[in-house]
Coordinates of C-alpha atoms and ligand atoms in Angstrom, one line a residue:
X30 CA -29.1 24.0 47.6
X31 CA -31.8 21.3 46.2
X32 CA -34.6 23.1 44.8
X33 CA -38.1 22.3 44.5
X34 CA -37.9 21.2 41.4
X35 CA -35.5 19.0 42.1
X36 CA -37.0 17.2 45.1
X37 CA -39.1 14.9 42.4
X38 CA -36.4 14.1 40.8
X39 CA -34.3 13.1 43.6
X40 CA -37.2 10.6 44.8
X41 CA -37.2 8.9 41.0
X42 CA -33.2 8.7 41.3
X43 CA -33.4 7.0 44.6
X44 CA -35.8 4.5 43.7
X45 CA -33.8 3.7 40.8
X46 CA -30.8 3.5 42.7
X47 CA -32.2 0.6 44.9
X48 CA -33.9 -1.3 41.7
X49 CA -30.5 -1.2 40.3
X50 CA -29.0 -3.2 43.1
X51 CA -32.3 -5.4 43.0
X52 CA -33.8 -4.0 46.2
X53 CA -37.2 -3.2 47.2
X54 CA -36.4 -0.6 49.4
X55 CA -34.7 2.6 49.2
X56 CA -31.6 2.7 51.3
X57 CA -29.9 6.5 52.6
X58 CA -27.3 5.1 50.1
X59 CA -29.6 5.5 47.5
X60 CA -30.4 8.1 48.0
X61 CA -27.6 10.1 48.7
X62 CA -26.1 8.8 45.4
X63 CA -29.0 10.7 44.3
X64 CA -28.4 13.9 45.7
X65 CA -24.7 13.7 43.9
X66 CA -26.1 12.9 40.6
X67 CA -28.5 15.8 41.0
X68 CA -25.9 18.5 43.0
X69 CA -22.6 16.9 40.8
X70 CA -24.0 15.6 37.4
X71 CA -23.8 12.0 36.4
X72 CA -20.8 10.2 36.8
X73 CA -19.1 9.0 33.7
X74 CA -17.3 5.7 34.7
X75 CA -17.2 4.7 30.9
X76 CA -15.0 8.0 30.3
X77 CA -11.2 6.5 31.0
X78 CA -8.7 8.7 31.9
X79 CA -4.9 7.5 31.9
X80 CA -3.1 7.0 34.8
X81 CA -1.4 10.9 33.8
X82 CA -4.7 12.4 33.6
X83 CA -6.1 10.9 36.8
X84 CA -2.8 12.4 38.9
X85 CA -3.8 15.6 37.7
X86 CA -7.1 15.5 38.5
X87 CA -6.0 13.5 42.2
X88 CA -3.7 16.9 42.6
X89 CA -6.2 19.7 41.3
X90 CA -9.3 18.4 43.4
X91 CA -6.9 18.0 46.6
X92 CA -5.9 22.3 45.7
X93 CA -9.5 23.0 45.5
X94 CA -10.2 20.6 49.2
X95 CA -7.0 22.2 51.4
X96 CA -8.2 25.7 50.8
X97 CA -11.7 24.8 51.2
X98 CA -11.2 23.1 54.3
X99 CA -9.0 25.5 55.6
X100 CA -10.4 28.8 54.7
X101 CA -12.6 30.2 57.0
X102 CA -15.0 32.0 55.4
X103 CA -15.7 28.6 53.4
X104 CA -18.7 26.6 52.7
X105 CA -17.9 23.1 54.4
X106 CA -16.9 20.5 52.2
X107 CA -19.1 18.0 51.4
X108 CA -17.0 15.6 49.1
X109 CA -14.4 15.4 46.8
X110 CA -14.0 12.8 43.4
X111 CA -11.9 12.2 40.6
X112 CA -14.6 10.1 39.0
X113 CA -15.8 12.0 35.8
X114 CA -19.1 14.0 36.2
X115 CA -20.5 15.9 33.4
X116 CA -18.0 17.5 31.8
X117 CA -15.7 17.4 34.7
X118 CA -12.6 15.2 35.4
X119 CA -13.3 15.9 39.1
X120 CA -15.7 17.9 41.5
X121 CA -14.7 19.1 44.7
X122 CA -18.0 19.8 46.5
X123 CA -18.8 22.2 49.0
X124 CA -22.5 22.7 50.4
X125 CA -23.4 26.1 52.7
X126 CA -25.1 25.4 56.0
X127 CA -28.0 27.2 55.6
X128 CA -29.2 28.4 51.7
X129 CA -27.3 31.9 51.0
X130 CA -29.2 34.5 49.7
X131 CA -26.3 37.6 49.5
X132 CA -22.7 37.0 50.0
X133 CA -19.9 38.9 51.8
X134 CA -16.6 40.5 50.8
X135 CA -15.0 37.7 52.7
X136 CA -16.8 34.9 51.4
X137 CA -16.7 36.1 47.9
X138 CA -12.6 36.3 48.4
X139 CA -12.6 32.6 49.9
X140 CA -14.6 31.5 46.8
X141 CA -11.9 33.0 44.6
X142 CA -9.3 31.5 47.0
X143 CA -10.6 27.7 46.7
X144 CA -11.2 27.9 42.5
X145 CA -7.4 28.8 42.4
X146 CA -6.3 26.1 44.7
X147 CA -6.8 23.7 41.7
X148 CA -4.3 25.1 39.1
X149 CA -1.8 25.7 42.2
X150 CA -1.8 22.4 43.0
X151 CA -1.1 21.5 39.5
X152 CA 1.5 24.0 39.3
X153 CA 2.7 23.5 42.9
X154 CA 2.8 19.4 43.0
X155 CA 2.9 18.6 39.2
X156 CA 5.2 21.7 38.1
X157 CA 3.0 21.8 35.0
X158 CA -0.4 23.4 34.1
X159 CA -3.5 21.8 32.3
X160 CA -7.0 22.9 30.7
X161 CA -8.9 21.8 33.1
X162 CA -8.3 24.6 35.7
X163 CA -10.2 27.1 32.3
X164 CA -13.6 26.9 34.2
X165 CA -11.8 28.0 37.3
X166 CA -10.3 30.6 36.2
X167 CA -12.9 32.0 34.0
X168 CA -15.6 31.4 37.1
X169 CA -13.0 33.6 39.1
X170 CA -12.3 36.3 36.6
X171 CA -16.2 36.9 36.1
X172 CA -16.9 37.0 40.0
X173 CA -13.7 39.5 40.5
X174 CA -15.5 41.6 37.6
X175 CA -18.8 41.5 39.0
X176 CA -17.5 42.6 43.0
X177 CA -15.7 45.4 40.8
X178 CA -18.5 46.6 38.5
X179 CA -21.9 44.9 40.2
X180 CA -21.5 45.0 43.8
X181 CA -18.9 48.2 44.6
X182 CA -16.1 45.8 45.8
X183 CA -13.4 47.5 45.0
X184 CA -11.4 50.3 45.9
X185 CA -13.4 52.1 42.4
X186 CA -16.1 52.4 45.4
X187 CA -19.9 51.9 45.5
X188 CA -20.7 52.5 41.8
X189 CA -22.0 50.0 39.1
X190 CA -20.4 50.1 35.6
X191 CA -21.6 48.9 32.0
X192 CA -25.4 49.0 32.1
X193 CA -27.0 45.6 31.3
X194 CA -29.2 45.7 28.2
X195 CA -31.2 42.5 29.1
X196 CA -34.0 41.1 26.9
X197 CA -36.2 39.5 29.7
X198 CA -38.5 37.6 27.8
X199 CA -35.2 35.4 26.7
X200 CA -33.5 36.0 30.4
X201 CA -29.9 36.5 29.3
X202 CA -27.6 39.4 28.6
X203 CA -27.6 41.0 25.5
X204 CA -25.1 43.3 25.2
X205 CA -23.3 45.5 27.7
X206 CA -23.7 49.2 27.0
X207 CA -20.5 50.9 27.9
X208 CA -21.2 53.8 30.4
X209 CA -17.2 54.7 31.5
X210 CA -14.1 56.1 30.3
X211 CA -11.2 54.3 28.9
X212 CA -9.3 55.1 32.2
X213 CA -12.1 53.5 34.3
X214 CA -12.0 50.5 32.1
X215 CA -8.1 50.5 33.0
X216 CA -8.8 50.8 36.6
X217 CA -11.4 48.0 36.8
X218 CA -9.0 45.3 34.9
X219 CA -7.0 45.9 37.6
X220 CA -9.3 45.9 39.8
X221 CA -10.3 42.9 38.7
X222 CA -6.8 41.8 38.6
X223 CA -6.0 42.1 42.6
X224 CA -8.8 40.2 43.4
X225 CA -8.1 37.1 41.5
X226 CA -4.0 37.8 42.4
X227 CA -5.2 37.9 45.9
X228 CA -7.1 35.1 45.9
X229 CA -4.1 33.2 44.3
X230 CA -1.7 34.5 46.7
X231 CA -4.0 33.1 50.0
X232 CA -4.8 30.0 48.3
X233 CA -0.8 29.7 47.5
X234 CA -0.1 30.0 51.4
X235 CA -2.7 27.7 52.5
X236 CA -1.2 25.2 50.1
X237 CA 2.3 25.8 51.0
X238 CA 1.9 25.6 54.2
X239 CA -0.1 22.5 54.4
X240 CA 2.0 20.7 51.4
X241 CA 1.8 16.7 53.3
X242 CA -2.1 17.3 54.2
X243 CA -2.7 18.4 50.1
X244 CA -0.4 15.3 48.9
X245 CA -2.6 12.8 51.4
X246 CA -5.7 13.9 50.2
X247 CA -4.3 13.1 46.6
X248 CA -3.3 10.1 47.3
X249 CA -6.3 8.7 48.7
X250 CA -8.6 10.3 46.1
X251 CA -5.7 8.0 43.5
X252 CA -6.9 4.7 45.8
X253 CA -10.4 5.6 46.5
X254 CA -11.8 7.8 43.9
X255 CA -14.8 10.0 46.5
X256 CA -13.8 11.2 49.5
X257 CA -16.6 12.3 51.8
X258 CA -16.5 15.3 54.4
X259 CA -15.5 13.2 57.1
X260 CA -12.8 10.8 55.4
X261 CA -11.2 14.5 54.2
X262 CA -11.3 15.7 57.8
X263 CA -9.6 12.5 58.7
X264 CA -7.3 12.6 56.2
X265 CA -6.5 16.6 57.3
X266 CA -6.0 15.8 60.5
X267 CA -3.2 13.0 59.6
X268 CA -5.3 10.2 61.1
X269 CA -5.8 6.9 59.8
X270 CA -9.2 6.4 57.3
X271 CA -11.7 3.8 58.5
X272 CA -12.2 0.5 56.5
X273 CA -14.8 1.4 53.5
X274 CA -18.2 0.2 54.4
X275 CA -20.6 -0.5 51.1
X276 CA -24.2 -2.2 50.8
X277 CA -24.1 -5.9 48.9
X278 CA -25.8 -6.2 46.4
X279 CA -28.8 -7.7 46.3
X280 CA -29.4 -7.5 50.4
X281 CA -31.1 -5.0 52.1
X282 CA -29.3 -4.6 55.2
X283 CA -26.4 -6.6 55.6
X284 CA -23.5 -4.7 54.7
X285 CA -20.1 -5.9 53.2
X286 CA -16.8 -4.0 54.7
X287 CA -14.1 -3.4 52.1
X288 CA -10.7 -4.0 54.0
X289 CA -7.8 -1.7 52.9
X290 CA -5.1 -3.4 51.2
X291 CA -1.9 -3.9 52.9
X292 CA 0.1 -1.1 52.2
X293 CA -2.0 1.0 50.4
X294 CA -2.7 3.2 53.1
X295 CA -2.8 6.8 51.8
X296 CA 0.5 8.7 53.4
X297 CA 3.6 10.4 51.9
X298 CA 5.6 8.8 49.5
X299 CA 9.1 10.0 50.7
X300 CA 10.4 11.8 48.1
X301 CA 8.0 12.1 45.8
X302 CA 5.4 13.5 43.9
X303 CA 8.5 16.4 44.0
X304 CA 7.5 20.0 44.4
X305 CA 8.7 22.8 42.5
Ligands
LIG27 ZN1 -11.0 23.0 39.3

């Protein structure tokens, strides 16, 4: 997923990484805050978000993390945070195995499935919706169009429609010259339609049916802000999250472990958050 270009970059993160915490050497810490920072954007600590806005996000990243983890035609999950990045609120991570070069029906469908597990959780836990499910949805809507009109994904069969006028010296789109009837156009919106529905519907029964597993993962993301691959697998499986380990500042080996506070264990609040 890192490419070459990015490689020198992720070497001058590191290095900052460790002078920031006044060490000489570069730590795996360092350097896989780097690898965030490159993959995620930078995080925005200084952006505050009210207590409101950070349940929301808590919710939406733990929709996006259940149907990820769950799904199995899914990319594994490589970490999940409701600390600002870019211009997201939250990021819920996923990173293939291997690099992907040409994607399946089925995984196609998953990815459709995991960006609607955000504005279900919302809906699901929150019994509202917000704005910051738009890049979702509009991610989702362009991927259903482009399985129906690209890649012959849809029951219109193997055929492409709306010819791309590209200017290549500028590498984007121009226009798209219409090359079908106003019938076809018809069919592919709903086309189009069933794919994102379908993807809402799975993502929908993966949530429903794993309702205490979602509210967990929200919960701890509220006390801990990341969550890494293996804290969400914990977290999944209804076991008990390990004491946070983080370097000192300032050494450059002896490590300082963060004790959860009593009673601030991420579980089920009976009764609440309520869902609809
Ligand atoms: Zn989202």
């Amino acid at each position: 997923m890192i490419a070459g270009a990015d490689i020198a970059n992720l070497v001058n993160e590191s290095a900052l990484n460790a002078a920031r915490q006044n060490r000489k050497v570069v730590m795996m810490i360092d350097f896989d805050l780097a690898k965030d920072k490159v993959l995620m954007g930078a995080e925005r600590k200084s952006m505050l978000l009210t207590e409101e806005e950070k349940k929301v996000t808590a919710y939406h990243e733990a929709g996006h993390a259940i149907v990820a983890a769950l799904m199995p035609f899914s990319d594994p999950l490589h970490k999940v945070t409701i600390i600002p990045r870019g211009m997201a609120l939250g990021v819920t991570m996923q990173l293939p195995e291997t690099d992907k070069h040409n994607y399946t029906l089925d995984y196609l469908n998953t990815q459709i499935a995991v960006m609607m597990g955000g504005r279900l959780a919302e809906e699901i836990f929150l019994n509202q919706m917000s704005t910051g499910a738009g890049n979702d949805i509009e991610r989702a809507t362009e991927m259903s169009r482009k399985m129906v009109c690209e890649w012959g994904m849809s029951s219109l069969g193997p055929l492409t429609f709306g010819k791309k006028e590209e200017q290549i010296f500028l590498g984007r789109e121009l226009s798209q010259h219409r090359d079908f009837s106003e019938e076809t156009a018809r069919e592919i919106d709903s086309e189009v339609r069933r794919l994102v529905n379908g993807g809402y519907e799975k993502a929908k029964a993966i949530i429903l049916e794993n309702r205490d597993a979602l509210i967990r993962i929200a919960l701890a993301l509220l006390e801990r802000e990341v969550l890494d691959a293996n804290e969400l697998k914990l977290i999944i499986e209804g076991k008990q999250l390990p004491a946070r380990v983080i370097p000192q500042k300032g050494d450059d080996g002896v490590q300082q472990v963060l004790k959860p506070e009593p009673g601030r264990t991420p579980g089920i609040a009976p009764g609440k958050p309520s869902p609809a």
